Amino acid sequence: KGHVWKRGDLRLLLVGLVFILAWAGIGYRLFDLQGTRAVALASVGFDQRIREEPIDARRGTIYDREGIELAMTIDGWNVVVDPTMLDDPAQAAAVLAPFSDASWEELTDAFVTGQQDGRRYAEVAMRVDTEAKDAIASVVDEHDIVGVFYRAQPLRVYPAGHIAAQVVGLTRHDDGAGIEGLEKTFDSELQGEPGRLIVERDPSGRVIPQGQVLLEPATVGSDLITTIDREVQFAAEQGLRRAVQQTNAKGGSVVAVDPRTGAILAMASYPGLDLNERSEITPEVLRNRAVADVYEPGSTLKAVTVAAAIEEGIVTSDTPIDTPKSVVVGDFEYEDHGTNPPWMSVADVVQRSSNVGTIEIQRRLGNDLHYDYLTAFGLGSPSGLDVAGERHGQLNPTSQWTETSGSSISIGYAVGTTPLQMAAVFASIANDGVWIEPHLVREVIRPDGQRIVTKPRSRAVLSPETAAEMRTMLGRVVETGDGTGRRARMSDYTAGGKTGTTEKFDVELGRYSDDTMASFIGMAPLDDPRIVVVVVLDTPTGTLDYGGDLALGGASAAPAFAQITQNALHQLGVAPDRE
């Protein structure tokens, strides 16, 4: 007899079918996930767990020539907060605000907004040293605040502070990239190669103990060995600061060069700065005046005019030169300062810095030869210096010279130079006529130990005989009682050099003003120069006790040269040559 279906049996059948279909769906889903799509989904899960974290490379160190650190990287920290872990955002902000660049209101807003949006990262203090990090940690622990984390972050510091600050430059605070000076020029070598850490973390960010870990360590940056002598640099900065303050100048620069190698022993600018005090840093104080300031060098450039004429056999130091009170070239009248005899020897023209005498020597030399020597001495083009911001000055080709250009350039007008370029000119005279490319970096030491040594260019500009004759004449400028550079005379060493004073051109007025650029460039000891020093002062004013005008290079810059050079030679261990 057949089964009689009852209403309850039908419901049971329907429930059974639902269960069968449900389990079939689950089975299909499991088959799909663990079979058909297993590989793809495993990869997605792995990608969700995996974290790639960059590892900053430690930036290379910048040393002076004796191996003393001028810039280095130490352990630093970024202090950050996970807002979602904070119990009281306002209280946390109040505790952390004294250590942050952000105010209490700004931190509170960042923490509250982070909680609302589910963001797990808020910055409190970036790139702080270990001492500051420990102070923050102590206060955080005292107030039992959770959610504060400390992430290792290399920190750039400058142990020498203000020493060679404009030369060394600095790095950007947020990403550590070089933005000024050697830090910028050699940024690619100093910064190294960043590494990375790949780890598996759970949804809360904790490392999975048996998860995969891949470490690609960072490669440290290369080190720089500069030519800077820290003690000579200190003497240059001290002497420059004193000179600027005593003459009420707007600023100034000093360059000290070893003429035998082209190595820059010191390069100073005033106003100065401490690289560790970022609140004091402005574009004005960061400017390296020794390479960035272009000025008309005035009478210091007469050395090129005279040296070229001697080298070409046109004159000797004894050749008589007519020196009237003034001379007219084209529609311009040139005249001498003070009273000079109607004629002088070439040596007298240099000693007394005669404008009309130098113009006569240039007339005999001619524009084309004059230009050739100016360029051979490195004017009109960058010196090749290994630092950012160097300008090439201004020297037009002779095709653009006017009737008065040769005369003006012979006495240091109508041409723009930098203090560094003028240092290289006088270093050539000191180095028996051989121009050597000035440089600030002696060698680069790469992480693998490879040493890249600087090999400066060089070229002969004068014969040794001409250079020696020029040194003798420059010596008379300093060592004789009526030389314009007599205030550059030192107690321990003989010296030779040249004063320079030029009126500054006022672009707005379209004419020269009463303000001056005052300079002195010299070498010592005279018989065997070991150093060439350039001192340039921007707009010195006032008078000396005996009435000397501080606007003149012989009154303002020459004494600074004497002080800086004597201190530098003592530091270099050079025996005094004055009896």
mmCIF file of N, CA, C and O in Angstrom, residues 331-414:
data_model
loop_
_atom_site.group_PDB
_atom_site.id
_atom_site.type_symbol
_atom_site.label_atom_id
_atom_site.label_comp_id
_atom_site.label_asym_id
_atom_site.label_seq_id
_atom_site.Cartn_x
_atom_site.Cartn_y
_atom_site.Cartn_z
ATOM 1 N N ASP A 331 85.549 109.754 -24.165
ATOM 2 C CA ASP A 331 84.881 110.868 -23.491
ATOM 3 C C ASP A 331 84.959 110.731 -21.980
ATOM 4 O O ASP A 331 84.149 111.315 -21.252
ATOM 5 N N PHE A 332 85.953 109.964 -21.500
ATOM 6 C CA PHE A 332 86.066 109.753 -20.057
ATOM 7 C C PHE A 332 87.445 110.167 -19.571
ATOM 8 O O PHE A 332 88.460 109.882 -20.227
ATOM 9 N N GLU A 333 87.487 110.829 -18.429
ATOM 10 C CA GLU A 333 88.761 111.261 -17.843
ATOM 11 C C GLU A 333 89.094 110.381 -16.636
ATOM 12 O O GLU A 333 88.292 110.229 -15.722
ATOM 13 N N TYR A 334 90.279 109.784 -16.663
ATOM 14 C CA TYR A 334 90.778 108.977 -15.557
ATOM 15 C C TYR A 334 91.830 109.785 -14.809
ATOM 16 O O TYR A 334 92.627 110.492 -15.422
ATOM 17 N N GLU A 335 91.859 109.654 -13.498
ATOM 18 C CA GLU A 335 92.849 110.391 -12.721
ATOM 19 C C GLU A 335 93.334 109.566 -11.548
ATOM 20 O O GLU A 335 92.720 108.564 -11.162
ATOM 21 N N ASP A 336 94.468 109.994 -11.005
ATOM 22 C CA ASP A 336 95.050 109.326 -9.849
ATOM 23 C C ASP A 336 94.546 109.970 -8.561
ATOM 24 O O ASP A 336 94.184 111.140 -8.524
ATOM 25 N N HIS A 337 94.557 109.163 -7.500
ATOM 26 C CA HIS A 337 94.280 109.697 -6.172
ATOM 27 C C HIS A 337 95.599 110.205 -5.592
ATOM 28 O O HIS A 337 96.629 109.556 -5.695
ATOM 29 N N GLY A 338 95.546 111.357 -4.980
ATOM 30 C CA GLY A 338 96.767 111.899 -4.394
ATOM 31 C C GLY A 338 97.672 112.517 -5.438
ATOM 32 O O GLY A 338 97.295 112.737 -6.591
ATOM 33 N N THR A 339 98.914 112.768 -5.028
ATOM 34 C CA THR A 339 99.885 113.436 -5.902
ATOM 35 C C THR A 339 100.999 112.470 -6.284
ATOM 36 O O THR A 339 101.625 111.853 -5.415
ATOM 37 N N ASN A 340 101.211 112.311 -7.576
ATOM 38 C CA ASN A 340 102.280 111.450 -8.081
ATOM 39 C C ASN A 340 103.221 112.278 -8.951
ATOM 40 O O ASN A 340 102.832 113.293 -9.531
ATOM 41 N N PRO A 341 104.480 111.835 -9.081
ATOM 42 C CA PRO A 341 105.424 112.534 -9.952
ATOM 43 C C PRO A 341 105.008 112.395 -11.420
ATOM 44 O O PRO A 341 104.174 111.538 -11.741
ATOM 45 N N PRO A 342 105.558 113.212 -12.311
ATOM 46 C CA PRO A 342 105.134 113.187 -13.723
ATOM 47 C C PRO A 342 105.469 111.884 -14.436
ATOM 48 O O PRO A 342 104.892 111.596 -15.490
ATOM 49 N N TRP A 343 106.420 111.141 -13.918
ATOM 50 C CA TRP A 343 106.687 109.804 -14.481
ATOM 51 C C TRP A 343 107.141 108.881 -13.351
ATOM 52 O O TRP A 343 107.698 109.323 -12.350
ATOM 53 N N MET A 344 106.881 107.602 -13.529
ATOM 54 C CA MET A 344 107.271 106.599 -12.544
ATOM 55 C C MET A 344 107.676 105.321 -13.270
ATOM 56 O O MET A 344 107.268 105.079 -14.417
ATOM 57 N N SER A 345 108.472 104.519 -12.581
ATOM 58 C CA SER A 345 108.772 103.189 -13.120
ATOM 59 C C SER A 345 107.526 102.316 -12.972
ATOM 60 O O SER A 345 106.602 102.639 -12.216
ATOM 61 N N VAL A 346 107.515 101.192 -13.676
ATOM 62 C CA VAL A 346 106.394 100.253 -13.551
ATOM 63 C C VAL A 346 106.233 99.791 -12.099
ATOM 64 O O VAL A 346 105.122 99.684 -11.582
ATOM 65 N N ALA A 347 107.371 99.554 -11.432
ATOM 66 C CA ALA A 347 107.311 99.146 -10.027
ATOM 67 C C ALA A 347 106.676 100.232 -9.164
ATOM 68 O O ALA A 347 105.898 99.942 -8.246
ATOM 69 N N ASP A 348 106.986 101.500 -9.463
ATOM 70 C CA ASP A 348 106.372 102.605 -8.730
ATOM 71 C C ASP A 348 104.873 102.689 -9.008
ATOM 72 O O ASP A 348 104.079 103.007 -8.118
ATOM 73 N N VAL A 349 104.483 102.418 -10.254
ATOM 74 C CA VAL A 349 103.061 102.437 -10.632
ATOM 75 C C VAL A 349 102.286 101.425 -9.791
ATOM 76 O O VAL A 349 101.185 101.703 -9.300
ATOM 77 N N VAL A 350 102.872 100.243 -9.599
ATOM 78 C CA VAL A 350 102.227 99.214 -8.780
ATOM 79 C C VAL A 350 102.218 99.634 -7.312
ATOM 80 O O VAL A 350 101.186 99.541 -6.632
ATOM 81 N N GLN A 351 103.363 100.113 -6.833
ATOM 82 C CA GLN A 351 103.475 100.471 -5.417
ATOM 83 C C GLN A 351 102.510 101.572 -5.031
ATOM 84 O O GLN A 351 101.879 101.520 -3.975
ATOM 85 N N ARG A 352 102.360 102.573 -5.894
ATOM 86 C CA ARG A 352 101.508 103.716 -5.585
ATOM 87 C C ARG A 352 100.107 103.587 -6.198
ATOM 88 O O ARG A 352 99.287 104.484 -6.077
ATOM 89 N N SER A 353 99.877 102.438 -6.872
ATOM 90 C CA SER A 353 98.562 102.130 -7.462
ATOM 91 C C SER A 353 98.075 103.248 -8.378
ATOM 92 O O SER A 353 96.949 103.742 -8.251
ATOM 93 N N SER A 354 98.911 103.619 -9.317
ATOM 94 C CA SER A 354 98.581 104.702 -10.236
ATOM 95 C C SER A 354 97.607 104.224 -11.320
ATOM 96 O O SER A 354 97.899 103.280 -12.066
ATOM 97 N N ASN A 355 96.477 104.891 -11.416
ATOM 98 C CA ASN A 355 95.512 104.564 -12.469
ATOM 99 C C ASN A 355 96.040 104.933 -13.845
ATOM 100 O O ASN A 355 95.996 104.129 -14.783
ATOM 101 N N VAL A 356 96.542 106.174 -13.975
ATOM 102 C CA VAL A 356 96.983 106.630 -15.302
ATOM 103 C C VAL A 356 98.209 105.844 -15.769
ATOM 104 O O VAL A 356 98.370 105.564 -16.965
ATOM 105 N N GLY A 357 99.077 105.454 -14.839
ATOM 106 C CA GLY A 357 100.227 104.647 -15.221
ATOM 107 C C GLY A 357 99.803 103.274 -15.712
ATOM 108 O O GLY A 357 100.335 102.757 -16.703
ATOM 109 N N THR A 358 98.842 102.661 -15.035
ATOM 110 C CA THR A 358 98.357 101.339 -15.445
ATOM 111 C C THR A 358 97.654 101.421 -16.789
ATOM 112 O O THR A 358 97.794 100.519 -17.639
ATOM 113 N N ILE A 359 96.904 102.496 -17.015
ATOM 114 C CA ILE A 359 96.216 102.665 -18.293
ATOM 115 C C ILE A 359 97.231 102.794 -19.427
ATOM 116 O O ILE A 359 97.031 102.246 -20.527
ATOM 117 N N GLU A 360 98.335 103.472 -19.186
ATOM 118 C CA GLU A 360 99.375 103.590 -20.204
ATOM 119 C C GLU A 360 99.997 102.227 -20.506
ATOM 120 O O GLU A 360 100.274 101.887 -21.666
ATOM 121 N N ILE A 361 100.210 101.427 -19.467
ATOM 122 C CA ILE A 361 100.761 100.077 -19.675
ATOM 123 C C ILE A 361 99.769 99.235 -20.483
ATOM 124 O O ILE A 361 100.164 98.498 -21.402
ATOM 125 N N GLN A 362 98.488 99.357 -20.199
ATOM 126 C CA GLN A 362 97.487 98.601 -20.944
ATOM 127 C C GLN A 362 97.425 99.053 -22.396
ATOM 128 O O GLN A 362 97.234 98.227 -23.309
ATOM 129 N N ARG A 363 97.595 100.339 -22.628
ATOM 130 C CA ARG A 363 97.588 100.845 -24.004
ATOM 131 C C ARG A 363 98.702 100.201 -24.813
ATOM 132 O O ARG A 363 98.510 99.824 -25.977
ATOM 133 N N ARG A 364 99.870 100.040 -24.194
ATOM 134 C CA ARG A 364 100.988 99.392 -24.890
ATOM 135 C C ARG A 364 100.714 97.892 -25.085
ATOM 136 O O ARG A 364 101.134 97.305 -26.082
ATOM 137 N N LEU A 365 100.014 97.288 -24.139
ATOM 138 C CA LEU A 365 99.712 95.860 -24.224
ATOM 139 C C LEU A 365 98.682 95.563 -25.301
ATOM 140 O O LEU A 365 98.824 94.597 -26.071
ATOM 141 N N GLY A 366 97.653 96.373 -25.389
ATOM 142 C CA GLY A 366 96.586 96.151 -26.372
ATOM 143 C C GLY A 366 95.456 95.300 -25.816
ATOM 144 O O GLY A 366 95.655 94.466 -24.933
ATOM 145 N N ASN A 367 94.271 95.517 -26.380
ATOM 146 C CA ASN A 367 93.079 94.848 -25.856
ATOM 147 C C ASN A 367 93.109 93.333 -26.026
ATOM 148 O O ASN A 367 92.707 92.586 -25.132
ATOM 149 N N ASP A 368 93.570 92.861 -27.184
ATOM 150 C CA ASP A 368 93.506 91.425 -27.458
ATOM 151 C C ASP A 368 94.397 90.634 -26.503
ATOM 152 O O ASP A 368 93.965 89.621 -25.927
ATOM 153 N N LEU A 369 95.641 91.080 -26.328
ATOM 154 C CA LEU A 369 96.530 90.394 -25.398
ATOM 155 C C LEU A 369 96.014 90.521 -23.964
ATOM 156 O O LEU A 369 96.079 89.569 -23.176
ATOM 157 N N HIS A 370 95.511 91.696 -23.650
ATOM 158 C CA HIS A 370 94.966 91.910 -22.310
ATOM 159 C C HIS A 370 93.853 90.900 -22.016
ATOM 160 O O HIS A 370 93.834 90.250 -20.963
ATOM 161 N N TYR A 371 92.939 90.750 -22.973
ATOM 162 C CA TYR A 371 91.829 89.817 -22.799
ATOM 163 C C TYR A 371 92.334 88.376 -22.663
ATOM 164 O O TYR A 371 91.823 87.597 -21.838
ATOM 165 N N ASP A 372 93.323 88.018 -23.463
ATOM 166 C CA ASP A 372 93.866 86.662 -23.395
ATOM 167 C C ASP A 372 94.402 86.345 -21.993
ATOM 168 O O ASP A 372 94.195 85.230 -21.485
ATOM 169 N N TYR A 373 95.067 87.287 -21.386
ATOM 170 C CA TYR A 373 95.606 87.040 -20.043
ATOM 171 C C TYR A 373 94.508 87.030 -18.981
ATOM 172 O O TYR A 373 94.555 86.241 -18.031
ATOM 173 N N LEU A 374 93.527 87.892 -19.153
ATOM 174 C CA LEU A 374 92.411 87.893 -18.201
ATOM 175 C C LEU A 374 91.728 86.522 -18.170
ATOM 176 O O LEU A 374 91.432 85.980 -17.098
ATOM 177 N N THR A 375 91.480 85.960 -19.351
ATOM 178 C CA THR A 375 90.826 84.648 -19.400
ATOM 179 C C THR A 375 91.767 83.544 -18.938
ATOM 180 O O THR A 375 91.333 82.581 -18.304
ATOM 181 N N ALA A 376 93.054 83.671 -19.245
ATOM 182 C CA ALA A 376 94.012 82.654 -18.794
ATOM 183 C C ALA A 376 94.093 82.621 -17.276
ATOM 184 O O ALA A 376 94.312 81.552 -16.675
ATOM 185 N N PHE A 377 93.913 83.770 -16.646
ATOM 186 C CA PHE A 377 93.907 83.834 -15.180
ATOM 187 C C PHE A 377 92.576 83.370 -14.585
ATOM 188 O O PHE A 377 92.409 83.365 -13.373
ATOM 189 N N GLY A 378 91.606 83.018 -15.458
ATOM 190 C CA GLY A 378 90.363 82.430 -14.971
ATOM 191 C C GLY A 378 89.195 83.376 -14.840
ATOM 192 O O GLY A 378 88.154 82.996 -14.295
ATOM 193 N N LEU A 379 89.308 84.602 -15.328
ATOM 194 C CA LEU A 379 88.199 85.544 -15.218
ATOM 195 C C LEU A 379 87.180 85.294 -16.329
ATOM 196 O O LEU A 379 87.524 84.856 -17.410
ATOM 197 N N GLY A 380 85.917 85.576 -16.010
ATOM 198 C CA GLY A 380 84.858 85.412 -16.998
ATOM 199 C C GLY A 380 84.274 84.019 -17.072
ATOM 200 O O GLY A 380 83.361 83.772 -17.861
ATOM 201 N N SER A 381 84.769 83.090 -16.286
ATOM 202 C CA SER A 381 84.237 81.727 -16.292
ATOM 203 C C SER A 381 84.366 81.142 -14.898
ATOM 204 O O SER A 381 85.233 81.555 -14.119
ATOM 205 N N PRO A 382 83.485 80.176 -14.555
ATOM 206 C CA PRO A 382 83.581 79.572 -13.223
ATOM 207 C C PRO A 382 84.944 78.921 -13.027
ATOM 208 O O PRO A 382 85.544 78.408 -13.969
ATOM 209 N N SER A 383 85.412 78.938 -11.801
ATOM 210 C CA SER A 383 86.719 78.350 -11.509
ATOM 211 C C SER A 383 86.676 76.835 -11.538
ATOM 212 O O SER A 383 87.708 76.181 -11.528
ATOM 213 N N GLY A 384 85.453 76.263 -11.579
ATOM 214 C CA GLY A 384 85.324 74.817 -11.505
ATOM 215 C C GLY A 384 85.185 74.331 -10.080
ATOM 216 O O GLY A 384 85.258 73.136 -9.816
ATOM 217 N N LEU A 385 84.972 75.258 -9.156
ATOM 218 C CA LEU A 385 84.900 74.912 -7.738
ATOM 219 C C LEU A 385 83.765 73.931 -7.471
ATOM 220 O O LEU A 385 82.687 74.038 -8.035
ATOM 221 N N ASP A 386 84.021 72.986 -6.556
ATOM 222 C CA ASP A 386 83.052 71.958 -6.236
ATOM 223 C C ASP A 386 82.099 72.399 -5.137
ATOM 224 O O ASP A 386 82.020 71.792 -4.077
ATOM 225 N N VAL A 387 81.370 73.489 -5.378
ATOM 226 C CA VAL A 387 80.350 73.947 -4.427
ATOM 227 C C VAL A 387 79.260 74.672 -5.195
ATOM 228 O O VAL A 387 79.518 75.304 -6.226
ATOM 229 N N ALA A 388 78.030 74.524 -4.708
ATOM 230 C CA ALA A 388 76.894 75.131 -5.392
ATOM 231 C C ALA A 388 76.928 76.646 -5.268
ATOM 232 O O ALA A 388 77.439 77.195 -4.300
ATOM 233 N N GLY A 389 76.373 77.325 -6.265
ATOM 234 C CA GLY A 389 76.170 78.762 -6.180
ATOM 235 C C GLY A 389 77.275 79.621 -6.757
ATOM 236 O O GLY A 389 77.194 80.853 -6.686
ATOM 237 N N GLU A 390 78.317 79.005 -7.350
ATOM 238 C CA GLU A 390 79.409 79.829 -7.879
ATOM 239 C C GLU A 390 78.968 80.556 -9.144
ATOM 240 O O GLU A 390 78.354 79.969 -10.035
ATOM 241 N N ARG A 391 79.299 81.832 -9.220
ATOM 242 C CA ARG A 391 79.000 82.640 -10.401
ATOM 243 C C ARG A 391 80.271 82.858 -11.217
ATOM 244 O O ARG A 391 81.377 82.798 -10.694
ATOM 245 N N HIS A 392 80.077 83.086 -12.516
ATOM 246 C CA HIS A 392 81.253 83.186 -13.395
ATOM 247 C C HIS A 392 81.745 84.606 -13.591
ATOM 248 O O HIS A 392 82.739 84.834 -14.280
ATOM 249 N N GLY A 393 81.072 85.578 -12.965
ATOM 250 C CA GLY A 393 81.528 86.955 -13.121
ATOM 251 C C GLY A 393 81.106 87.518 -14.466
ATOM 252 O O GLY A 393 80.221 87.000 -15.146
ATOM 253 N N GLN A 394 81.777 88.591 -14.874
ATOM 254 C CA GLN A 394 81.413 89.261 -16.120
ATOM 255 C C GLN A 394 82.666 89.772 -16.829
ATOM 256 O O GLN A 394 83.400 90.605 -16.296
ATOM 257 N N LEU A 395 82.939 89.221 -17.990
ATOM 258 C CA LEU A 395 84.044 89.694 -18.832
ATOM 259 C C LEU A 395 83.615 89.531 -20.281
ATOM 260 O O LEU A 395 83.552 88.419 -20.804
ATOM 261 N N ASN A 396 83.290 90.643 -20.906
ATOM 262 C CA ASN A 396 82.847 90.601 -22.301
ATOM 263 C C ASN A 396 84.008 90.337 -23.240
ATOM 264 O O ASN A 396 85.148 90.749 -22.967
ATOM 265 N N PRO A 397 83.758 89.681 -24.383
ATOM 266 C CA PRO A 397 84.816 89.527 -25.394
ATOM 267 C C PRO A 397 85.189 90.882 -25.969
ATOM 268 O O PRO A 397 84.409 91.837 -25.925
ATOM 269 N N THR A 398 86.384 90.978 -26.524
ATOM 270 C CA THR A 398 86.873 92.272 -27.014
ATOM 271 C C THR A 398 85.994 92.847 -28.123
ATOM 272 O O THR A 398 85.991 94.060 -28.344
ATOM 273 N N SER A 399 85.246 91.992 -28.813
ATOM 274 C CA SER A 399 84.355 92.486 -29.869
ATOM 275 C C SER A 399 83.267 93.389 -29.299
ATOM 276 O O SER A 399 82.665 94.173 -30.035
ATOM 277 N N GLN A 400 83.028 93.265 -28.001
ATOM 278 C CA GLN A 400 82.013 94.092 -27.354
ATOM 279 C C GLN A 400 82.623 95.219 -26.525
ATOM 280 O O GLN A 400 81.898 95.946 -25.849
ATOM 281 N N TRP A 401 83.937 95.355 -26.555
ATOM 282 C CA TRP A 401 84.575 96.423 -25.787
ATOM 283 C C TRP A 401 84.350 97.762 -26.467
ATOM 284 O O TRP A 401 84.366 97.872 -27.702
ATOM 285 N N THR A 402 84.170 98.805 -25.676
ATOM 286 C CA THR A 402 84.069 100.167 -26.187
ATOM 287 C C THR A 402 85.462 100.802 -26.184
ATOM 288 O O THR A 402 86.458 100.165 -25.828
ATOM 289 N N GLU A 403 85.507 102.061 -26.528
ATOM 290 C CA GLU A 403 86.799 102.763 -26.582
ATOM 291 C C GLU A 403 87.453 102.823 -25.204
ATOM 292 O O GLU A 403 88.687 102.837 -25.091
ATOM 293 N N THR A 404 86.633 102.839 -24.148
ATOM 294 C CA THR A 404 87.180 102.969 -22.796
ATOM 295 C C THR A 404 87.308 101.636 -22.052
ATOM 296 O O THR A 404 87.826 101.613 -20.931
ATOM 297 N N SER A 405 86.849 100.537 -22.648
ATOM 298 C CA SER A 405 86.822 99.263 -21.927
ATOM 299 C C SER A 405 88.205 98.814 -21.471
ATOM 300 O O SER A 405 88.401 98.417 -20.309
ATOM 301 N N GLY A 406 89.167 98.872 -22.373
ATOM 302 C CA GLY A 406 90.514 98.427 -22.012
ATOM 303 C C GLY A 406 91.082 99.212 -20.853
ATOM 304 O O GLY A 406 91.661 98.635 -19.915
ATOM 305 N N SER A 407 90.906 100.539 -20.875
ATOM 306 C CA SER A 407 91.412 101.377 -19.791
ATOM 307 C C SER A 407 90.693 101.074 -18.485
ATOM 308 O O SER A 407 91.319 100.943 -17.424
ATOM 309 N N SER A 408 89.368 100.957 -18.549
ATOM 310 C CA SER A 408 88.603 100.694 -17.328
ATOM 311 C C SER A 408 88.934 99.331 -16.744
ATOM 312 O O SER A 408 89.139 99.185 -15.529
ATOM 313 N N ILE A 409 89.004 98.316 -17.584
ATOM 314 C CA ILE A 409 89.292 96.970 -17.098
ATOM 315 C C ILE A 409 90.701 96.885 -16.522
ATOM 316 O O ILE A 409 90.937 96.164 -15.539
ATOM 317 N N SER A 410 91.628 97.631 -17.088
ATOM 318 C CA SER A 410 93.015 97.566 -16.599
ATOM 319 C C SER A 410 93.119 98.000 -15.140
ATOM 320 O O SER A 410 94.023 97.564 -14.423
ATOM 321 N N ILE A 411 92.201 98.870 -14.699
ATOM 322 C CA ILE A 411 92.236 99.334 -13.308
ATOM 323 C C ILE A 411 91.093 98.738 -12.475
ATOM 324 O O ILE A 411 90.790 99.214 -11.387
ATOM 325 N N GLY A 412 90.437 97.683 -13.035
ATOM 326 C CA GLY A 412 89.474 96.920 -12.247
ATOM 327 C C GLY A 412 88.044 97.361 -12.312
ATOM 328 O O GLY A 412 87.238 96.964 -11.472
ATOM 329 N N TYR A 413 87.686 98.165 -13.326
ATOM 330 C CA TYR A 413 86.290 98.521 -13.551
ATOM 331 C C TYR A 413 85.815 97.845 -14.841
ATOM 332 O O TYR A 413 86.618 97.290 -15.592
ATOM 333 N N ALA A 414 84.491 97.870 -15.065
ATOM 334 C CA ALA A 414 83.896 97.294 -16.281
ATOM 335 C C ALA A 414 84.163 95.798 -16.412
ATOM 336 O O ALA A 414 84.146 95.246 -17.510
#
